Short mmCIF file of C-alpha atoms and ligand atoms in Angstrom, two decimals:
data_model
loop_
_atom_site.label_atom_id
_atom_site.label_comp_id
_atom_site.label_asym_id
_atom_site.label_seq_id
_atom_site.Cartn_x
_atom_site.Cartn_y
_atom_site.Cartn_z
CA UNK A 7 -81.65 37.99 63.11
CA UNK A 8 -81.22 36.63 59.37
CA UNK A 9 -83.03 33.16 59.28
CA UNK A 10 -82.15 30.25 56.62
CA UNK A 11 -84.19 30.64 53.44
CA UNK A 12 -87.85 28.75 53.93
CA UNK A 13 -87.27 25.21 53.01
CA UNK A 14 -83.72 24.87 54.49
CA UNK A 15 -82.57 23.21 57.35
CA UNK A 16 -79.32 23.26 59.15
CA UNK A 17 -78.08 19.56 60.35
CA UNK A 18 -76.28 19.58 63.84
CA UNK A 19 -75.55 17.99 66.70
CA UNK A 20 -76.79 14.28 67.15
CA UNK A 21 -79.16 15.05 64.15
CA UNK A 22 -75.31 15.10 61.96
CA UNK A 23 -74.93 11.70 63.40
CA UNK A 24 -77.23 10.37 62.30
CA UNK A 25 -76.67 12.10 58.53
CA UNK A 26 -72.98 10.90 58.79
CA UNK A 27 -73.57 7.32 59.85
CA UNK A 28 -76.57 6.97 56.93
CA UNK A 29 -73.72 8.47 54.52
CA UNK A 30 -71.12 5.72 55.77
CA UNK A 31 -73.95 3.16 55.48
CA UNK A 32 -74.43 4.27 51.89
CA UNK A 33 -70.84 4.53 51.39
CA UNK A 34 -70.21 1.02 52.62
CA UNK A 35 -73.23 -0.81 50.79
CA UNK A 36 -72.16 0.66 47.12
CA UNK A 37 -68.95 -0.37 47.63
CA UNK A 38 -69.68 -3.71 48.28
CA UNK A 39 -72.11 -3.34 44.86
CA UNK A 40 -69.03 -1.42 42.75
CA UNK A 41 -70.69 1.30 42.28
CA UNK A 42 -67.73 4.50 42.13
CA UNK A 43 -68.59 7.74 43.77
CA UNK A 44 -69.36 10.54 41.62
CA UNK A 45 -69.68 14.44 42.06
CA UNK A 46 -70.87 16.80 39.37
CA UNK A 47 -71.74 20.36 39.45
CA UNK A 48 -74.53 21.40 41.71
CA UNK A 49 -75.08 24.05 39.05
CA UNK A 50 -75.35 23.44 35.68
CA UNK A 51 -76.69 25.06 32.20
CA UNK A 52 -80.38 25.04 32.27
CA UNK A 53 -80.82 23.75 29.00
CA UNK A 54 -79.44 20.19 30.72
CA UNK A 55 -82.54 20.31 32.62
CA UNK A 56 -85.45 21.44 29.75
CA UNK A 57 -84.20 18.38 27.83
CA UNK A 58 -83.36 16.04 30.53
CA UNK A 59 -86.35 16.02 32.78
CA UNK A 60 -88.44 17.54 30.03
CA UNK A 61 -90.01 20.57 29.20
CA UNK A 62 -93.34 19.91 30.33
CA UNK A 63 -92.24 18.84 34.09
CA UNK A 64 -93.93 20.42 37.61
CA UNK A 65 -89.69 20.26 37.82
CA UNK A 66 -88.70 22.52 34.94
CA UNK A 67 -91.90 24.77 34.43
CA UNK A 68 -92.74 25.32 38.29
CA UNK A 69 -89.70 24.59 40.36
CA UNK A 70 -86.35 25.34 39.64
CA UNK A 71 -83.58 27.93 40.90
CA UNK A 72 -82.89 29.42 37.89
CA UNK A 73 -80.28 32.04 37.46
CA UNK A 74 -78.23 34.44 34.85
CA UNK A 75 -74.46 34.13 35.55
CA UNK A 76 -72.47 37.70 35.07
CA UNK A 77 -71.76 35.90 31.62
CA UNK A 78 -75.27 36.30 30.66
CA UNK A 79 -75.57 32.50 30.54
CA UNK A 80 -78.62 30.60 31.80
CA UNK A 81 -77.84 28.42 35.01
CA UNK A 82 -79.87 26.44 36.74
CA UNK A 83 -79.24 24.57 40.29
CA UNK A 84 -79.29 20.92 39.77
CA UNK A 85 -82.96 19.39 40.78
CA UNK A 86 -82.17 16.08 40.40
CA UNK A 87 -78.42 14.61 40.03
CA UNK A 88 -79.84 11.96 36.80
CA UNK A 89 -78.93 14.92 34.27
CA UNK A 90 -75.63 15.85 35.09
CA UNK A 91 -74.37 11.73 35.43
CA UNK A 92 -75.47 11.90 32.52
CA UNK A 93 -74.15 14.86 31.09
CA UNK A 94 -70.77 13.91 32.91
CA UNK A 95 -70.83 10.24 30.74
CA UNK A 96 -71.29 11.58 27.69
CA UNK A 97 -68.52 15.09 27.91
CA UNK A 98 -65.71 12.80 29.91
CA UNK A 99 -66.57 10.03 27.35
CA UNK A 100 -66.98 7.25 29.90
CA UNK A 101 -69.01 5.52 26.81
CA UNK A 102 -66.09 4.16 25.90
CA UNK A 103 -65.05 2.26 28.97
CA UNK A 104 -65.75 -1.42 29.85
CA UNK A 105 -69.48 -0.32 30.10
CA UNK A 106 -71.26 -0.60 32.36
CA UNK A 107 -70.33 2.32 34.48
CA UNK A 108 -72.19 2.15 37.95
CA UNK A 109 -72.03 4.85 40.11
CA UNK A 110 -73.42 6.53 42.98
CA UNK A 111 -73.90 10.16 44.20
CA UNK A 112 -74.88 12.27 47.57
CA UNK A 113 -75.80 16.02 47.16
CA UNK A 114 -77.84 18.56 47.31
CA UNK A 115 -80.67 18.96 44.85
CA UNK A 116 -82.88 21.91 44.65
CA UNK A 117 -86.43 22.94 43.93
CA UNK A 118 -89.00 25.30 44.39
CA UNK A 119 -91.66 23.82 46.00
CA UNK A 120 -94.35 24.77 48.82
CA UNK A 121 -92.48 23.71 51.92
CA UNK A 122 -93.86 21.03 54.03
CA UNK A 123 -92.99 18.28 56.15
CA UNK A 124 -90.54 16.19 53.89
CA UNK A 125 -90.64 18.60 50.99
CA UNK A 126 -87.66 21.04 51.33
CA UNK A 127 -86.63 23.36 48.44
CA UNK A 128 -83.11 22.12 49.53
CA UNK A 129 -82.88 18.42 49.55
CA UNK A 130 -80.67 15.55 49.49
CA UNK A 131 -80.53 12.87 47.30
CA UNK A 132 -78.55 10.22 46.91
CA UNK A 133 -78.38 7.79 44.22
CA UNK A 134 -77.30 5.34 41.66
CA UNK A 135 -76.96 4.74 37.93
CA UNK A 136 -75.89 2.06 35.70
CA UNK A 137 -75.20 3.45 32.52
CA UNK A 138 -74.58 0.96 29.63
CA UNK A 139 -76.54 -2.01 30.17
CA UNK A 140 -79.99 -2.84 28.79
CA UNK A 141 -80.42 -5.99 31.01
CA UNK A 142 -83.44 -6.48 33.30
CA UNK A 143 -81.19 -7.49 35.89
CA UNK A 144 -79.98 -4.27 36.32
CA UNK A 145 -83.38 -2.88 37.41
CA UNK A 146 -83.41 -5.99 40.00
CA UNK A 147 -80.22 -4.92 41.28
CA UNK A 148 -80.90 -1.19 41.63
CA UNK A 149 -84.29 -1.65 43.76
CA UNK A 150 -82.69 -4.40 45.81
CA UNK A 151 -80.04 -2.49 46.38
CA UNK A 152 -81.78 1.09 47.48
CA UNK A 153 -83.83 -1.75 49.96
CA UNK A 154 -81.02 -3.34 51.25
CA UNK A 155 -79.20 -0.07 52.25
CA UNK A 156 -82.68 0.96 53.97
CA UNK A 157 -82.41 -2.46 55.54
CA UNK A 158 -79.24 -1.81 56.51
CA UNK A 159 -80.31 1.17 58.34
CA UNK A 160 -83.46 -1.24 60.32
CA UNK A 161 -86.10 0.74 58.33
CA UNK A 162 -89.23 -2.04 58.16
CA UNK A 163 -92.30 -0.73 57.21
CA UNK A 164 -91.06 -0.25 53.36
CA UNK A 165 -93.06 -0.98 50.27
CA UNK A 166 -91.58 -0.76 46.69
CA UNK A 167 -93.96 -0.29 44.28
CA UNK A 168 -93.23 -1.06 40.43
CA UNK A 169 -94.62 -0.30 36.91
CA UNK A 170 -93.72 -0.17 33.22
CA UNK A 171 -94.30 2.28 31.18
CA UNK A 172 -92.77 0.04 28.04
CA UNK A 173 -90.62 0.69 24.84
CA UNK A 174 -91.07 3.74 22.47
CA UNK A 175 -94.11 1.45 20.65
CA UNK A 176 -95.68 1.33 23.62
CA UNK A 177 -95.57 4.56 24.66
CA UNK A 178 -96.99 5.94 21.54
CA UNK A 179 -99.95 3.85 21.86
CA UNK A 180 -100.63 4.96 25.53
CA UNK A 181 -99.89 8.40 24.62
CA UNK A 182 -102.74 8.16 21.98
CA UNK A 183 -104.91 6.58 24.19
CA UNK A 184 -105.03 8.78 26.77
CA UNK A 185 -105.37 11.76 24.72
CA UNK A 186 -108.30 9.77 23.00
CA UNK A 187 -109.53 9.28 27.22
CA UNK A 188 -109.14 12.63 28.47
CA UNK A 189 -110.35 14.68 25.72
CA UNK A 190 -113.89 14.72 26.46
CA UNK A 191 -113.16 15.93 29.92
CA UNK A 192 -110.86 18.54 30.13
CA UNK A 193 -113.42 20.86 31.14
CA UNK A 194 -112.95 18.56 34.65
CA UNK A 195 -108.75 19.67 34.67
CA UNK A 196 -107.14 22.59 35.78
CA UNK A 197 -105.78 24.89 33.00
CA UNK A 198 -101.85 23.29 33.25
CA UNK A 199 -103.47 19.92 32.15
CA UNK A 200 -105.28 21.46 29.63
CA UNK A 201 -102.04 22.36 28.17
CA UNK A 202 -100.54 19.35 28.63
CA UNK A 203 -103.34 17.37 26.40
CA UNK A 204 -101.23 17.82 23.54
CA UNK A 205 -97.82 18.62 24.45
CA UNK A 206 -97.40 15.38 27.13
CA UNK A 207 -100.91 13.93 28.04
CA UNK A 208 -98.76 11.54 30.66
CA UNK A 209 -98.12 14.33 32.84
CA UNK A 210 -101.69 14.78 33.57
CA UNK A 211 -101.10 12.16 35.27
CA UNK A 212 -98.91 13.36 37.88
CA UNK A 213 -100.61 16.92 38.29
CA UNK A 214 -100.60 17.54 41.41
CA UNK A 215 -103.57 20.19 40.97
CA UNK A 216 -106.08 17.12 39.95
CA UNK A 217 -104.28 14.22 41.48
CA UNK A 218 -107.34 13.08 43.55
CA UNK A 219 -109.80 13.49 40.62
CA UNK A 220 -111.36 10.31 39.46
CA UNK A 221 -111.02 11.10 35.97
CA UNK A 222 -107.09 10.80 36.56
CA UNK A 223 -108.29 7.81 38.81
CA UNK A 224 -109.93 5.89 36.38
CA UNK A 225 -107.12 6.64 33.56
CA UNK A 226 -106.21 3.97 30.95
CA UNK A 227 -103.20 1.93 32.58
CA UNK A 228 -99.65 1.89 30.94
CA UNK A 229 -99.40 -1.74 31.80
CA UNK A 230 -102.63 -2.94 29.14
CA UNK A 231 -100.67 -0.79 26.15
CA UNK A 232 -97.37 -3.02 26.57
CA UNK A 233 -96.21 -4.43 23.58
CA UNK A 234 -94.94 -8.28 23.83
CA UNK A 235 -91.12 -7.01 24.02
CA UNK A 236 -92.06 -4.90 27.09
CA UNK A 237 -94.49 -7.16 28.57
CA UNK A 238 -91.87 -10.05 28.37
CA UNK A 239 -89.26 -7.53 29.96
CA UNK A 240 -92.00 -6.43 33.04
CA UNK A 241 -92.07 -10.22 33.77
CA UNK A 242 -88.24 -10.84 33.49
CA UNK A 243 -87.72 -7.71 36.31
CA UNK A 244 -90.56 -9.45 38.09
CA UNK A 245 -88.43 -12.78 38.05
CA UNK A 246 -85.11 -10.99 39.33
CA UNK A 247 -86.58 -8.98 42.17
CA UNK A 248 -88.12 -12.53 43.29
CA UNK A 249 -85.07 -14.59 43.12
CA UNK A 250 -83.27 -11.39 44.78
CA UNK A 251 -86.22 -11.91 47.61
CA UNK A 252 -87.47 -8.31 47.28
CA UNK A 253 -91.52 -7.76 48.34
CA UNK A 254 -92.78 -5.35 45.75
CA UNK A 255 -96.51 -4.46 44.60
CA UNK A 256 -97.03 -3.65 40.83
CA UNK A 257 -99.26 -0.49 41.13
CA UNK A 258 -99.83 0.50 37.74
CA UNK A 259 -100.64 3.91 38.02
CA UNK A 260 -97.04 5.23 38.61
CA UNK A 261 -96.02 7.52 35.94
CA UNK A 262 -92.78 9.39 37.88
CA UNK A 263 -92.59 13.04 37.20
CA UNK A 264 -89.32 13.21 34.95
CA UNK A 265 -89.67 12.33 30.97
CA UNK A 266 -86.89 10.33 30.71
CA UNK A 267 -88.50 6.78 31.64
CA UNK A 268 -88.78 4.26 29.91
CA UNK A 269 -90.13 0.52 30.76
CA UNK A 270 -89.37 0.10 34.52
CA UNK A 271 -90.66 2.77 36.95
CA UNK A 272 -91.06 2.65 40.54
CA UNK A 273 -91.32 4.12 44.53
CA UNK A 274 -90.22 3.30 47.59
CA UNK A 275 -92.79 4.54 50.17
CA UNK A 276 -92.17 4.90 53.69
CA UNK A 277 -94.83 6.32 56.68
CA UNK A 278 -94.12 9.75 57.51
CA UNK A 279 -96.37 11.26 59.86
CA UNK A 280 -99.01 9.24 58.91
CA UNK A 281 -98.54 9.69 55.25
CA UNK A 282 -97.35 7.26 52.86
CA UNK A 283 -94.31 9.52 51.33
CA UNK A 284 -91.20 8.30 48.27
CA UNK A 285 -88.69 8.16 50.23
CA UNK A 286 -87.10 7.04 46.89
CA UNK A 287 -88.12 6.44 43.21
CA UNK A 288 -86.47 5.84 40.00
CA UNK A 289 -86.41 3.75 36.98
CA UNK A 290 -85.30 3.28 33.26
CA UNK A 291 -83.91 5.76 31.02
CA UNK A 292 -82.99 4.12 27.47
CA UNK A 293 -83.14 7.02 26.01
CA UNK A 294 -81.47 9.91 27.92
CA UNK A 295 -78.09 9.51 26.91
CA UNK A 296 -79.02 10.00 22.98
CA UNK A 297 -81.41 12.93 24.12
CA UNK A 298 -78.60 14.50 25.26
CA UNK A 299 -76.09 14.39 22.77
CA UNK A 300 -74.51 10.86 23.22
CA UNK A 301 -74.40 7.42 21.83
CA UNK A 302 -77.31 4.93 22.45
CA UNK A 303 -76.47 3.75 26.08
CA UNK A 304 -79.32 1.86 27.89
CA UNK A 305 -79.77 3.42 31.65
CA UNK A 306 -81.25 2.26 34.79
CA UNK A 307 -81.17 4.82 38.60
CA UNK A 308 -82.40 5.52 41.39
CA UNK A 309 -81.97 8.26 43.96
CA UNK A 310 -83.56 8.59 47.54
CA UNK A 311 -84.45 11.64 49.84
CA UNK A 312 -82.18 11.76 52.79
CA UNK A 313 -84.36 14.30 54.59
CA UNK A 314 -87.02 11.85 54.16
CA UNK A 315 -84.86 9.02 54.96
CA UNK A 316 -84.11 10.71 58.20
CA UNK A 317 -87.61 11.38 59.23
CA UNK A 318 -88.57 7.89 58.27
CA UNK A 319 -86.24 6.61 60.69
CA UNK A 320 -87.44 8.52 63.21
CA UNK A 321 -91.08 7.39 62.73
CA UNK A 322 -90.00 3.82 62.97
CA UNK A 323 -88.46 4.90 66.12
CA UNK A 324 -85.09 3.04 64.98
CA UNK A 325 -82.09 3.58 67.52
CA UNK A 326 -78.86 4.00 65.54
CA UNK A 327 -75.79 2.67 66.61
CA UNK A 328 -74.36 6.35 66.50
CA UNK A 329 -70.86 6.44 68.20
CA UNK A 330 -71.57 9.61 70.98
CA UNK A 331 -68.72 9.27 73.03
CA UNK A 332 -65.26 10.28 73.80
CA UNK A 333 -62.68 7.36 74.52
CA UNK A 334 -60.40 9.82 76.24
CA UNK A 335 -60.88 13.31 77.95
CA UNK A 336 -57.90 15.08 79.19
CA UNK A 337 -57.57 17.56 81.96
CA UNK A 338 -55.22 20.09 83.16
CA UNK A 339 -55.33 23.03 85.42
CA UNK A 340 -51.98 25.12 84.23
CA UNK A 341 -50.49 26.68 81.33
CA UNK A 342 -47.98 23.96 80.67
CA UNK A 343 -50.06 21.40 81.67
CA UNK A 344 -52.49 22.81 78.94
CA UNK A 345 -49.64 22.66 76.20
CA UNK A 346 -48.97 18.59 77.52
CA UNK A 347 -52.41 18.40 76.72
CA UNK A 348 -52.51 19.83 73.62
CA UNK A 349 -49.72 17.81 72.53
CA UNK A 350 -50.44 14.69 74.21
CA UNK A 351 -54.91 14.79 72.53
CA UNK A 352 -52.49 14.92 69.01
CA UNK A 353 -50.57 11.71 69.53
CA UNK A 354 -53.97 10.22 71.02
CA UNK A 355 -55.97 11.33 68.08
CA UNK A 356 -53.30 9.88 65.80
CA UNK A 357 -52.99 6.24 67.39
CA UNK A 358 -56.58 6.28 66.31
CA UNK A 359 -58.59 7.04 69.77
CA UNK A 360 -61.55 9.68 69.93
CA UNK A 361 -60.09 12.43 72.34
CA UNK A 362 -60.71 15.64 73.16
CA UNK A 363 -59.43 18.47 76.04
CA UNK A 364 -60.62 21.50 78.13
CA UNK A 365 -61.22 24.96 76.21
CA UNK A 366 -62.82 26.91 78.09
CA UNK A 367 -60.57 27.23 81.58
CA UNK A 368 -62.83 25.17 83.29
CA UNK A 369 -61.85 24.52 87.30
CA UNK A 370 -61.28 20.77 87.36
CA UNK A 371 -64.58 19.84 89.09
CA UNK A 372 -66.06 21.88 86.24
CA UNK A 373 -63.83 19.61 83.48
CA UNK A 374 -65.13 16.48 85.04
CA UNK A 375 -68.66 17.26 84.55
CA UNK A 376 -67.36 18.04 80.69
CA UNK A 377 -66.28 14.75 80.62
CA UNK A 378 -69.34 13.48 81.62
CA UNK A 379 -71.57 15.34 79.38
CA UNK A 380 -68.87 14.40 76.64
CA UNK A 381 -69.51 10.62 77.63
CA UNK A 382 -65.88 9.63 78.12
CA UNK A 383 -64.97 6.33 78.61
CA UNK A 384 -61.40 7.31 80.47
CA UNK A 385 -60.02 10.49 81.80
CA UNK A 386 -56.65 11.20 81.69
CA UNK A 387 -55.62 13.71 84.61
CA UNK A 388 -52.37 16.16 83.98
CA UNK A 389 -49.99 16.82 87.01
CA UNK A 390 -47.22 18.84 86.80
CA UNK A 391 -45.78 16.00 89.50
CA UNK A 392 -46.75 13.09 87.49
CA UNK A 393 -45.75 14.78 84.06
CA UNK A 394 -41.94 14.99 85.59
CA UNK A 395 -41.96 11.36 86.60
CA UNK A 396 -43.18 10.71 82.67
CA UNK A 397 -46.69 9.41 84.33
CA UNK A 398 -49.71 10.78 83.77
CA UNK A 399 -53.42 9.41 85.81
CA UNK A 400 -55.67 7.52 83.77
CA UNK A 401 -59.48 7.19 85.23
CA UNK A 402 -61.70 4.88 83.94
CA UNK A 403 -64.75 6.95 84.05
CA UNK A 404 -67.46 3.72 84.38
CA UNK A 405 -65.38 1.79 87.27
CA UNK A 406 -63.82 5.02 88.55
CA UNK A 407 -60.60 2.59 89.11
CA UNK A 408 -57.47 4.79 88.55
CA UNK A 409 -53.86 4.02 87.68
CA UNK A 410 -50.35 6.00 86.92
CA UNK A 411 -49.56 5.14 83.45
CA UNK A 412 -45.92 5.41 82.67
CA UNK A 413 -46.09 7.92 79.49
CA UNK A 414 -44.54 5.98 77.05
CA UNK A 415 -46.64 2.81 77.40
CA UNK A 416 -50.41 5.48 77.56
CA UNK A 417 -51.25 4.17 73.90
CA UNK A 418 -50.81 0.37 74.72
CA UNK A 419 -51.97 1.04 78.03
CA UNK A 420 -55.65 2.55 75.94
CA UNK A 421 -55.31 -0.06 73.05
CA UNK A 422 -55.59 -2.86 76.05
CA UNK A 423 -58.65 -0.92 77.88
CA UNK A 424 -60.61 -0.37 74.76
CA UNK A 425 -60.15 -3.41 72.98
CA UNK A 426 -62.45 -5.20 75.31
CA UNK A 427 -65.29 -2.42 74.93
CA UNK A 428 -67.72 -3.46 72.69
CA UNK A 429 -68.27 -0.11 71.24
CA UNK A 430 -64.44 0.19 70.38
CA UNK A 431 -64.14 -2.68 67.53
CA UNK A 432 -65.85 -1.44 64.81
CA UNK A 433 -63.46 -2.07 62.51
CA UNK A 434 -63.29 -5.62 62.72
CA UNK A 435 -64.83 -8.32 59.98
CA UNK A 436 -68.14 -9.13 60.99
CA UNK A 437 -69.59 -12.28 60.18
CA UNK A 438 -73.95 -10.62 59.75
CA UNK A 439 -75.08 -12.48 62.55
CA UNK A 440 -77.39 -10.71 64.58
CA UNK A 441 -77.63 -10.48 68.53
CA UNK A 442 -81.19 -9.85 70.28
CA UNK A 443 -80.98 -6.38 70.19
CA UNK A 444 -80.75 -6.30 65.94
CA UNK A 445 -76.86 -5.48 66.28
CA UNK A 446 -73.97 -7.18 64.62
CA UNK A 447 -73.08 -10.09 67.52
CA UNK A 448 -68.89 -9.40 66.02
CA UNK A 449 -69.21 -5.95 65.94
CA UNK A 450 -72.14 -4.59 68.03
CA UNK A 451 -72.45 -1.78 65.70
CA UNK A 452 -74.42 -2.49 62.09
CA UNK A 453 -77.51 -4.00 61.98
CA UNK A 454 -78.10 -6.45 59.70
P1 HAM B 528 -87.47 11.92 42.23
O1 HAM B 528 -88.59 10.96 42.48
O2 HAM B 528 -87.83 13.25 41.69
O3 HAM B 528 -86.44 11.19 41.28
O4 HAM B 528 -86.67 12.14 43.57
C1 HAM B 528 -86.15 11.04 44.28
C2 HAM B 528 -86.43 11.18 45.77
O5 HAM B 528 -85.97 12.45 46.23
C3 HAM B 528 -87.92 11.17 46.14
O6 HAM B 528 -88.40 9.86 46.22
C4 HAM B 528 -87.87 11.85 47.50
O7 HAM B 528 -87.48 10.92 48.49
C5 HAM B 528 -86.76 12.87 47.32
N1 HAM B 528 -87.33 14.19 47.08
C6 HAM B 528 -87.74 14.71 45.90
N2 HAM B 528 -88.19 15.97 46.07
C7 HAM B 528 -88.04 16.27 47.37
C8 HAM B 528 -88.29 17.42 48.19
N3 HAM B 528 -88.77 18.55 47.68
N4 HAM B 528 -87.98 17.37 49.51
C9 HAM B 528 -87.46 16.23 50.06
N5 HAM B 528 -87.20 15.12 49.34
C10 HAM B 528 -87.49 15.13 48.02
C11 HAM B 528 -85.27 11.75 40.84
O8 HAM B 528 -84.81 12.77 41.28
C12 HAM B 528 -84.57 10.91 39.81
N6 HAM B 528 -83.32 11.61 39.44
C13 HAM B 528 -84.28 9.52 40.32
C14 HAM B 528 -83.56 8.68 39.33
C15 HAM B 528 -82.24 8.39 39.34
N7 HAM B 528 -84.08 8.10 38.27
C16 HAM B 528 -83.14 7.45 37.61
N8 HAM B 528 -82.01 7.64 38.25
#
């Protein structure tokens, strides 16, 4: 038997649901926020990634799916969808729009990492950029935004956690200071930190070798080397997230593992089997679009793991309003009953109704059991009898009541049944008021 590559999953069955209906939650929230959907490469030159994330990253030294192309060229599969936005803005000149341009993505990312519960070395991110606009309120509006859509979804046990790591000014100073800090001790870091001393002292402080050292503990702070500008910036973020209502924690020892921040950093954390795990992270990136090639454009993102989305759903235990159910199921025993069938699940499908048939030649005891384990709300019973009159039987699997629909009036005759189900309207305008049970009382479906 071949087996998927080690840190791949396949997503099936109810598990797709639940993938799907996060999507559509995603989908529906960043609409409502104007962000546009957009899809880049998932490969892309590698040389987008050594000057993107940086050079010194766990990313680009340790993890990526590199590759050759048979044009001898240098590829890389994206590990992170930042870069290629990026890259996208500045080749498809999007600079010159009405800035900013705010959009969102959903892909797979991947990277070469030891495989563990909510690592995978294929992952899915999805995310969201505003490119073009320097003001703090973007950074409010990105984190309330990721925590609204995981609100959306009834995740509760979610802590965002915020730092700055301050202007170019600022950073030099830290920089110096921390090389001034660890210098004395590198005989107490592994060998990669060693190296990074000079090169990019600030990713000692995401090494995941020494992480639990106290020497990377007890690290000078990036929040005491703000300069005024930045300081007064931390506090004006500060000031949006709390008129936006959003709980956060300042915890000043986030770094993120990409070079491209700048000022506002932060993480989303969610339990995962017992630990505390990003289930999101992102932050400010002034300077990315100059890095790579374009004009000065001021940057804030974000982008969240699904697969750890997904798992953090599960640990809260949260019961999605997945739809897992037919509205119609139709049966036949012979050959031209089949092709009514056939032709009668199209016309279904296309008024709009969830409605599926018999594939398999199932006897008809053995089709009503299908129906059953297909959860169908009404059965719809071909006879060559009826079909000559132009009737066909209708069941209503719950009540087992059963009628002879004239043909012609089966879609109104549905419409009428279904309308009054509360599983059927979820298409309506609801109004966000919630019922006991967390669910939309207008359209039993979201949770608000
Ligand atoms: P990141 O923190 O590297 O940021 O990844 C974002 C999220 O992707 C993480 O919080 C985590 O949920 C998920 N993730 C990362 N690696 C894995 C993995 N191996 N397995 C499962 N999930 C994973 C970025 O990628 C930035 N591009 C975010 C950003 C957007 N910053 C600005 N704009």
């Amino acid at each position: 038997m071949i087996t998927k590559p080690k840190g791949t999953n396949d997503i099936y069955g109810s598990n797709a649901k639940v993938w799907k209906y996060i999507e559509e939650i995603i989908d529906s929230v960043m609409e409502k926020y104007n962000y546009n959907y957009i899809r880049t490469p998932i490969f892309e030159s590698s040389e987008l990634f050594h000057r993107g994330i940086g050079d010194t990253t766990d990313i680009v030294t340790k993890e990526m799916y590199d590759f050759k192309d048979k044009g001898d060229r240098n590829m890389t599969l994206r590990p992170e969808g930042t870069a290629g936005v990026v890259r996208s803005f500045i080749e498809n000149k999007m600079y010159g729009d009405n800035l900013p341009v705010k959009v969102y993505y959903n892909g797979t990312m991947y990277r070469y990492e030891r495989p563990q519960a909510g690592r995978e070395r294929e992952l899915t991110q999805f995310g969201m950029e505003i490119l073009g606009s320097d003001d703090p309120m973007g950074d409010a509006e990105i984190i309330s935004a990721a925590v609204n859509i995981y609100k959306m979804l009834g995740l509760k046990n979610v802590k965002v956690e915020i730092n700055s790591l301050g202007d170019n000014e600022s950073r030099v100073a830290y920089r110096e200071e921390l090389i001034n800090y660890f210098k004395p001790h590198l005989s107490f870091l592994c060998d990669d930190c060693n190296d990074r001393i000079n090169k990019n002292p600030l990713r000692i402080l995401d090494c995941k070798v020494d992480e639990n050292k106290d020497i990377i503990k007890n690290a000078p702070k990036t929040i005491d080397y703000l300069n005024d500008d930045s300081r007064e910036r931390f506090e004006k973020v500060k000031e949006y997230l709390d008129l936006l209502e959003v709980e956060y924690e300042v915890v000043p020892t986030i770094v993120r593992g990409l070079d491209y921040y700048s000022h506002t950093v932060f993480e989303i954390k969610a339990d995962i089997n017992g630990n505390s795990l990003a289930i999101g992270g992102g932050g400010r990136y002034n300077g990315l679009v100059e890095e790579l090639g374009g004009p000065d454009t001021p940057c804030i993102g974000f982008a969240s793991g699904l697969d750890r989305l997904v798992m953090a759903l599960k640990e809260e235990k949260i019961d999605l309003p997945i739809k897992d159910y037919l509205d119609c199921f139709i049966m036949y025993v012979n050959e031209d009953e089949k092709k009514y069938a056939m032709y009668l699940a199209q016309e279904i499908r296309m008024a709009g109704f969830i409605c599926d048939t018999e594939y398999t030649k199932r006897s008809l005891k053995a089709q009503f059991k299908q129906a059953d384990r297909l959860k169908s709300k009404f059965l719809i019973i071909l006879n060559s009898d009826d079909l000559n009159n132009g009737q066909v039987m209708v069941k209503n699997n719950a009540t087992k009541e059963e009628n002879l629909i004239e043909i012609e009036y089966l879609i109104y005759y549905l419409d009428e049944q279904l309308a009054d189900d509360e599983t059927f309207d979820y298409d309506i305008e609801c109004s966000g008021e919630c019922g006991d049970d967390g669910h939309c009382l207008d359209c039993h479906n979201h949770k608000h």
